[in-house]
Amino acid sequence: MGITIEGLGYYTPKHVLSNFDLEKMVDTSDEWITTRTGIKERRIAKEESLLYMSYEASLKALEDAKVQPREIELIVLATLTPDLGFPASACLLQAKLGADRAYAFDISAACSGFLYGLEVVGSILASGGAKKALLVGAERLSQIVDWNDRSTCVLFGDGAGAVVLSSEGEGELLASALRSDGNYWDILYSERCGYIRMKGKELFKLAVRSMAEVCEEVLQKANIRSEDVDLVVPHQANIRIIEALAEKLSIPMDKVYTNIHKYGNTSAASIPIALCEAKQTGRLKRGDIVLLTAMGGGLTWGACLLRF
Ligand code: UT7
């Protein structure tokens, strides 16, 4: 399916919370967090609302694409931490951007939200329902983190990433595979207005196995060998999950983009933030074959293979 990422942008909050700061809050250590997860620090939104972070990321993506807000015909925002119960965060973003020609809605698919969004937006662009779209992944997970629970509070962070997508251009969504299994809902969830609860060990094993399966599926569908992948941009949940996945796929870690040490797990924001950083640091170039994969609450998981 012809779909080009014309521009990318991200925003992460100013406030940095390091592992050493967490040592003063719960019974943990920099050594435990670093070796078990790869995280050194994360960003926490103190002043910034979800709308503010989404807006800042979107402005940068629009600027990168050289696209005006009025050219955008569709806005999709993936989040599990909206500022309001309703309306959709995407509608608030539409108003703030002045993207008055766009229709806008949210996607709730936890850490897989950006991949679900890519499939939905890609299909709408392919069917002629819009020419240019804005896809945003944004989270303010610090709002739903139990800061007394050391098994989860060290893992998560806040931020937003955005991409401008177009039905024109050289880019392609070569293949995608999306999955859900609600039987596993209680492995990772929050009660309404409650805290994140997670069965980490079970999720770890499921994440490696399930992401490897869908990655292999998209490679097969697109008839592309793993050695022909230029860059893997996985959801940043745990460096050990990412390393195990790369090993299963026989893809060396130097072809895998990671920034978990700086931001922790930002759920739906993690892939677009990493994609944008990869582009800005020269790791991602036009024409590259890029493999995206994620797993999160739902359970939801998936993989998308792109020609960038
Ligand atoms: O974004 C959605 C996807 N998310 C994921 O896929 C997350 C998947 N899971 C994980 O990343 C890992 O399971 C964790 C990082 C959450 C935990 O790592 P683990 O190696 O599975 O540790 P564990 O839960 O088995 O805990 C080992 C020990 C326990 O102590 P005992 O029972 O062995 O005495 C925990 O109480 O580590 C203890 N522990 C901690 N110690 C220091 C748990 N959290 C901490 C902590 N600091 N923050």
Coordinates of C-alpha atoms and ligand atoms in Angstrom, one line a residue, residues 27-29 32-33 36-37 111 150-151 154-156 188 198 200-201 203-204 207 235 237-238 240-241 265 295-297, ligand 1:
D27 CA 13.2 0.2 47.5
T28 CA 15.1 -0.1 44.2
S29 CA 18.6 0.6 42.7
W32 CA 18.6 -3.4 39.3
I33 CA 16.8 -1.1 36.9
R36 CA 16.8 -5.8 34.3
T37 CA 15.4 -3.2 31.9
C111 CA 1.6 0.0 23.3
R150 CA 8.6 -0.6 42.5
S151 CA 7.7 -3.4 40.1
V154 CA 10.6 2.3 37.3
L155 CA 9.4 1.3 33.9
F156 CA 7.2 4.0 32.4
L188 CA -1.4 -5.5 31.9
M198 CA 1.3 -5.8 35.3
G200 CA 5.8 -8.7 34.2
K201 CA 7.4 -12.1 33.9
L203 CA 4.3 -10.6 29.7
F204 CA 8.1 -10.8 29.0
A207 CA 6.2 -10.3 24.2
H235 CA 8.5 -0.8 21.1
A237 CA 9.6 -1.9 26.9
N238 CA 12.7 -3.7 28.0
R240 CA 16.3 -7.7 27.3
I241 CA 13.0 -8.2 25.3
N265 CA 8.4 2.7 28.2
M295 CA 3.2 -5.6 22.2
G296 CA 1.1 -4.2 25.0
G297 CA -2.1 -4.2 27.1
Ligands
UT7_1 O1 4.8 -2.1 27.3 C1 4.1 -3.3 27.5 C2 5.1 -4.4 27.4 N1 5.8 -4.5 28.7 C3 6.6 -5.5 28.9 O2 6.7 -6.3 28.0 C4 7.3 -5.7 30.2 C5 7.7 -7.1 30.4 N2 8.3 -7.5 31.6 C6 9.5 -7.0 32.0 O3 10.1 -6.1 31.4 C7 10.2 -7.6 33.2 O4 9.4 -8.7 33.6 C8 10.3 -6.6 34.5 C9 11.3 -5.6 34.2 C10 9.0 -6.0 34.7 C11 10.8 -7.4 35.7 O5 12.0 -8.1 35.4 P1 12.1 -9.6 35.9 O6 13.5 -10.0 35.6 O7 11.0 -10.4 35.2 O8 11.9 -9.5 37.5 P2 10.9 -10.1 38.4 O9 9.5 -9.5 38.3 O10 10.9 -11.6 38.3 O11 11.5 -9.7 39.8 C12 12.7 -10.3 40.3 C13 12.9 -9.7 41.7 C14 11.8 -9.9 42.6 O12 12.3 -10.2 43.9 P3 12.4 -11.7 44.5 O13 10.9 -12.1 44.5 O14 13.2 -12.5 43.5 O15 13.0 -11.5 45.8 C15 11.1 -8.5 42.7 O16 10.5 -8.3 43.9 O17 13.2 -8.3 41.6 C16 12.3 -7.6 42.5 N3 12.0 -6.3 41.9 C17 12.8 -5.2 42.1 N4 13.9 -5.1 42.8 C18 14.4 -3.8 42.8 C19 10.9 -6.0 41.2 N5 11.0 -4.7 40.8 C20 12.1 -4.2 41.4 C21 12.7 -2.9 41.5 N6 13.9 -2.8 42.1 N7 12.2 -1.9 40.8

